[in-house]
Amino acid sequence: MERFQLTQHVLYTPCDSSRDRPVLGYILGDDRSVMVDAGNSEAHAGAFLEAMAGLPRPCRAYLTHWHWDHTFGIHALPWETVASVHGREEYRRMAGWAWSDAAMRQRLAAGEEIPFADEHIRAEYPDLTKIRVTEPSRYLAGDETLDCGGATCRAILAPSAHSEDSLLVLVPEDGVLFIGDCYNDDFYRDRYRDLEKTRELYRLLESLPFRLALPGHSGPMEKEKLLAFLGQFL
């Protein structure tokens, strides 16, 4: 897996749509470093660690939201994982799931899972028994700031049509904002878009000091383009 250096303090590994592997971020400070998202499997998390070889290990990982592709690598990370408290019930629900062909088919039939996720989970996991779902180490009820030394990491809870527990990670010194999938609609509600949440997200993004956004499933985009995308719904 290749790594890209976006700015002085921000690096990332790219997404892989064939297995729905999202972008994974790395924030490099003089004193400590931070990972953004946990990957969709132990293999994905391991590939990220290999790509970041030679750099300090992160002290924690912030999770942009609960969806499987951003979180099924949690158990493979030897450091703290932190998520929004608004996703706690979803993490606990998934942690109780059985992983077999029959169980996955049953969840599809019941509407607990969507075909897109089912297809890509199977692509990432030829052996479904390898799936391990664990909760984050800690849940955030509000924003928090971590001084990494030369770089600040701000974890910001955000309104989003995509997921109730969306969390942004801002590096103000570099003008970079990790946004996960917060700008998308809700795949689990037949791609419904809550316009009030979209409006609230627009206002929040407009107020934040960044010039580049790093989404979960594409390359970096300018702040103006992100706001223009959201603005078309408003």
GROMACS .gro file of C-alpha atoms in nm:
model
  234
    1MET     CA    1   0.000   0.000   0.000
    2GLU     CA    2   0.133   0.343  -0.096
    3ARG     CA    3   0.138   0.639   0.139
    4PHE     CA    4   0.095   1.000   0.039
    5GLN     CA    5   0.216   1.309   0.222
    6LEU     CA    6  -0.050   1.577   0.183
    7THR     CA    7   0.105   1.848   0.402
    8GLN     CA    8   0.383   1.882   0.658
    9HIS     CA    9   0.191   1.693   0.928
   10VAL     CA   10  -0.069   1.496   0.733
   11LEU     CA   11  -0.018   1.167   0.550
   12TYR     CA   12  -0.270   0.910   0.429
   13THR     CA   13  -0.317   0.581   0.248
   14PRO     CA   14  -0.564   0.584  -0.042
   15CYS     CA   15  -0.901   0.412  -0.068
   16ASP     CA   16  -0.960   0.085  -0.252
   17SER     CA   17  -1.313   0.064  -0.392
   18SER     CA   18  -1.288  -0.304  -0.484
   19ARG     CA   19  -1.299  -0.398  -0.114
   20ASP     CA   20  -1.446  -0.074   0.018
   21ARG     CA   21  -1.127   0.014   0.201
   22PRO     CA   22  -1.144   0.383   0.296
   23VAL     CA   23  -0.870   0.640   0.323
   24LEU     CA   24  -0.673   0.604   0.648
   25GLY     CA   25  -0.509   0.913   0.789
   26TYR     CA   26  -0.195   0.981   0.987
   27ILE     CA   27  -0.118   1.304   1.172
   28LEU     CA   28   0.251   1.344   1.257
   29GLY     CA   29   0.345   1.558   1.556
   30ASP     CA   30   0.677   1.622   1.726
   31ASP     CA   31   0.554   1.456   2.047
   32ARG     CA   32   0.279   1.217   1.938
   33SER     CA   33   0.091   1.102   1.631
   34VAL     CA   34  -0.270   1.013   1.554
   35MET     CA   35  -0.444   0.773   1.316
   36VAL     CA   36  -0.778   0.854   1.151
   37ASP     CA   37  -1.011   0.553   1.110
   38ALA     CA   38  -0.919   0.193   1.188
   39GLY     CA   39  -0.957   0.021   0.853
   40ASN     CA   40  -1.204  -0.247   0.750
   41SER     CA   41  -1.001  -0.548   0.864
   42GLU     CA   42  -0.684  -0.658   1.038
   43ALA     CA   43  -0.526  -0.688   0.692
   44HIS     CA   44  -0.619  -0.330   0.606
   45ALA     CA   45  -0.489  -0.197   0.937
   46GLY     CA   46  -0.169  -0.399   0.890
   47ALA     CA   47  -0.118  -0.260   0.540
   48PHE     CA   48  -0.152   0.090   0.684
   49LEU     CA   49   0.112   0.020   0.948
   50GLU     CA   50   0.348  -0.114   0.683
   51ALA     CA   51   0.291   0.195   0.471
   52MET     CA   52   0.376   0.418   0.769
   53ALA     CA   53   0.694   0.224   0.853
   54GLY     CA   54   0.965   0.448   0.993
   55LEU     CA   55   0.717   0.688   1.154
   56PRO     CA   56   0.618   0.693   1.522
   57ARG     CA   57   0.327   0.472   1.615
   58PRO     CA   58   0.005   0.664   1.680
   59CYS     CA   59  -0.112   0.716   2.037
   60ARG     CA   60  -0.477   0.683   1.932
   61ALA     CA   61  -0.713   0.651   1.639
   62TYR     CA   62  -1.019   0.870   1.589
   63LEU     CA   63  -1.308   0.700   1.410
   64THR     CA   64  -1.510   0.913   1.169
   65HIS     CA   65  -1.824   0.695   1.211
   66TRP     CA   66  -1.939   0.342   1.293
   67HIS     CA   67  -1.972   0.187   0.944
   68TRP     CA   68  -1.786  -0.143   0.903
   69ASP     CA   69  -1.532  -0.019   0.649
   70HIS     CA   70  -1.398   0.238   0.895
   71THR     CA   71  -1.406   0.024   1.210
   72PHE     CA   72  -1.361  -0.352   1.164
   73GLY     CA   73  -0.986  -0.306   1.209
   74ILE     CA   74  -1.024  -0.174   1.565
   75HIS     CA   75  -0.925  -0.502   1.729
   76ALA     CA   76  -0.593  -0.505   1.540
   77LEU     CA   77  -0.476  -0.167   1.671
   78PRO     CA   78  -0.255  -0.164   1.983
   79TRP     CA   79  -0.357   0.189   2.081
   80GLU     CA   80  -0.667   0.374   2.199
   81THR     CA   81  -0.959   0.409   1.960
   82VAL     CA   82  -1.202   0.698   2.005
   83ALA     CA   83  -1.549   0.748   1.856
   84SER     CA   84  -1.856   0.967   1.897
   85VAL     CA   85  -2.092   0.857   2.172
   86HIS     CA   86  -2.376   0.882   1.920
   87GLY     CA   87  -2.254   0.561   1.756
   88ARG     CA   88  -2.226   0.356   2.075
   89GLU     CA   89  -2.542   0.152   2.017
   90GLU     CA   90  -2.437   0.069   1.661
   91TYR     CA   91  -2.097  -0.058   1.772
   92ARG     CA   92  -2.260  -0.272   2.040
   93ARG     CA   93  -2.517  -0.406   1.794
   94MET     CA   94  -2.250  -0.510   1.543
   95ALA     CA   95  -2.033  -0.662   1.815
   96GLY     CA   96  -2.315  -0.906   1.889
   97TRP     CA   97  -2.354  -1.026   1.529
   98ALA     CA   98  -2.267  -1.378   1.418
   99TRP     CA   99  -2.052  -1.407   1.107
  100SER     CA  100  -2.155  -1.685   0.874
  101ASP     CA  101  -2.313  -1.696   0.531
  102ALA     CA  102  -2.651  -1.779   0.684
  103ALA     CA  103  -2.631  -1.501   0.944
  104MET     CA  104  -2.535  -1.244   0.682
  105ARG     CA  105  -2.818  -1.353   0.453
  106GLN     CA  106  -3.061  -1.325   0.742
  107ARG     CA  107  -2.950  -0.968   0.819
  108LEU     CA  108  -2.994  -0.875   0.454
  109ALA     CA  109  -3.345  -1.019   0.447
  110ALA     CA  110  -3.432  -0.836   0.771
  111GLY     CA  111  -3.293  -0.506   0.643
  112GLU     CA  112  -3.028  -0.487   0.915
  113GLU     CA  113  -2.758  -0.483   0.649
  114ILE     CA  114  -2.747  -0.343   0.297
  115PRO     CA  115  -2.636  -0.525  -0.020
  116PHE     CA  116  -2.343  -0.289  -0.083
  117ALA     CA  117  -2.190  -0.361   0.258
  118ASP     CA  118  -2.263  -0.733   0.235
  119GLU     CA  119  -2.090  -0.758  -0.103
  120HIS     CA  120  -1.778  -0.575   0.008
  121ILE     CA  121  -1.750  -0.749   0.344
  122ARG     CA  122  -1.740  -1.076   0.153
  123ALA     CA  123  -1.475  -0.933  -0.080
  124GLU     CA  124  -1.255  -0.827   0.213
  125TYR     CA  125  -1.318  -1.147   0.409
  126PRO     CA  126  -1.309  -1.468   0.201
  127ASP     CA  127  -1.317  -1.642   0.540
  128LEU     CA  128  -1.603  -1.485   0.737
  129THR     CA  129  -1.480  -1.644   1.061
  130LYS     CA  130  -1.189  -1.396   1.056
  131ILE     CA  131  -1.423  -1.104   1.127
  132ARG     CA  132  -1.387  -0.958   1.475
  133VAL     CA  133  -1.596  -0.660   1.578
  134THR     CA  134  -1.500  -0.473   1.893
  135GLU     CA  135  -1.610  -0.145   2.046
  136PRO     CA  136  -1.384   0.160   2.059
  137SER     CA  137  -1.181   0.219   2.375
  138ARG     CA  138  -1.362   0.542   2.448
  139TYR     CA  139  -1.660   0.749   2.336
  140LEU     CA  140  -1.666   1.126   2.301
  141ALA     CA  141  -1.968   1.324   2.421
  142GLY     CA  142  -1.813   1.649   2.298
  143ASP     CA  143  -1.520   1.784   2.100
  144GLU     CA  144  -1.163   1.737   2.218
  145THR     CA  145  -0.823   1.877   2.126
  146LEU     CA  146  -0.490   1.694   2.139
  147ASP     CA  147  -0.159   1.881   2.120
  148CYS     CA  148   0.070   1.656   1.917
  149GLY     CA  149   0.365   1.895   1.926
  150GLY     CA  150   0.381   2.131   1.629
  151ALA     CA  151   0.043   2.002   1.515
  152THR     CA  152  -0.295   2.016   1.683
  153CYS     CA  153  -0.555   1.744   1.639
  154ARG     CA  154  -0.914   1.858   1.693
  155ALA     CA  155  -1.186   1.591   1.705
  156ILE     CA  156  -1.519   1.756   1.627
  157LEU     CA  157  -1.862   1.593   1.652
  158ALA     CA  158  -2.062   1.688   1.343
  159PRO     CA  159  -2.422   1.673   1.220
  160SER     CA  160  -2.452   1.456   0.910
  161ALA     CA  161  -2.714   1.299   0.686
  162HIS     CA  162  -2.482   1.000   0.644
  163SER     CA  163  -2.442   0.889   1.006
  164GLU     CA  164  -2.553   1.024   1.344
  165ASP     CA  165  -2.206   0.979   1.493
  166SER     CA  166  -1.998   1.162   1.232
  167LEU     CA  167  -1.669   1.292   1.369
  168LEU     CA  168  -1.432   1.529   1.191
  169VAL     CA  169  -1.059   1.555   1.258
  170LEU     CA  170  -0.902   1.896   1.198
  171VAL     CA  171  -0.534   1.982   1.176
  172PRO     CA  172  -0.555   2.364   1.177
  173GLU     CA  173  -0.182   2.427   1.129
  174ASP     CA  174  -0.200   2.249   0.793
  175GLY     CA  175  -0.553   2.352   0.699
  176VAL     CA  176  -0.659   1.988   0.660
  177LEU     CA  177  -0.989   1.833   0.769
  178PHE     CA  178  -1.060   1.458   0.768
  179ILE     CA  179  -1.432   1.428   0.694
  180GLY     CA  180  -1.497   1.056   0.656
  181ASP     CA  181  -1.828   1.016   0.472
  182CYS     CA  182  -2.013   1.299   0.647
  183TYR     CA  183  -2.115   1.473   0.324
  184ASN     CA  184  -2.292   1.166   0.182
  185ASP     CA  185  -2.655   1.063   0.220
  186ASP     CA  186  -2.774   0.773   0.437
  187PHE     CA  187  -2.707   0.441   0.266
  188TYR     CA  188  -2.901   0.255   0.536
  189ARG     CA  189  -3.219   0.456   0.469
  190ASP     CA  190  -3.237   0.411   0.092
  191ARG     CA  191  -2.997   0.703   0.037
  192TYR     CA  192  -3.222   0.949   0.221
  193ARG     CA  193  -3.070   1.292   0.280
  194ASP     CA  194  -3.181   1.492   0.582
  195LEU     CA  195  -3.167   1.850   0.459
  196GLU     CA  196  -3.161   2.009   0.803
  197LYS     CA  197  -2.857   1.805   0.902
  198THR     CA  198  -2.699   1.890   0.568
  199ARG     CA  199  -2.758   2.259   0.638
  200GLU     CA  200  -2.608   2.229   0.986
  201LEU     CA  201  -2.306   2.047   0.846
  202TYR     CA  202  -2.260   2.315   0.581
  203ARG     CA  203  -2.256   2.586   0.847
  204LEU     CA  204  -2.007   2.396   1.061
  205LEU     CA  205  -1.772   2.329   0.769
  206GLU     CA  206  -1.795   2.690   0.658
  207SER     CA  207  -1.680   2.802   1.003
  208LEU     CA  208  -1.379   2.569   1.030
  209PRO     CA  209  -1.026   2.681   0.931
  210PHE     CA  210  -0.929   2.435   0.658
  211ARG     CA  211  -0.846   2.453   0.290
  212LEU     CA  212  -0.833   2.081   0.207
  213ALA     CA  213  -1.081   1.812   0.304
  214LEU     CA  214  -0.988   1.445   0.297
  215PRO     CA  215  -1.297   1.227   0.240
  216GLY     CA  216  -1.314   0.858   0.317
  217HIS     CA  217  -1.350   0.733  -0.038
  218SER     CA  218  -1.177   0.976  -0.271
  219GLY     CA  219  -0.876   1.203  -0.291
  220PRO     CA  220  -0.836   1.543  -0.125
  221MET     CA  221  -1.081   1.816  -0.222
  222GLU     CA  222  -1.077   2.191  -0.174
  223LYS     CA  223  -1.304   2.344   0.087
  224GLU     CA  224  -1.489   2.543  -0.180
  225LYS     CA  225  -1.573   2.227  -0.376
  226LEU     CA  226  -1.699   2.049  -0.065
  227LEU     CA  227  -1.924   2.342   0.025
  228ALA     CA  228  -2.047   2.363  -0.335
  229PHE     CA  229  -2.138   1.994  -0.328
  230LEU     CA  230  -2.341   2.036  -0.009
  231GLY     CA  231  -2.487   2.365  -0.128
  232GLN     CA  232  -2.659   2.202  -0.424
  233PHE     CA  233  -2.899   2.030  -0.182
  234LEU     CA  234  -2.984   2.353  -0.003
   0.00000   0.00000   0.00000
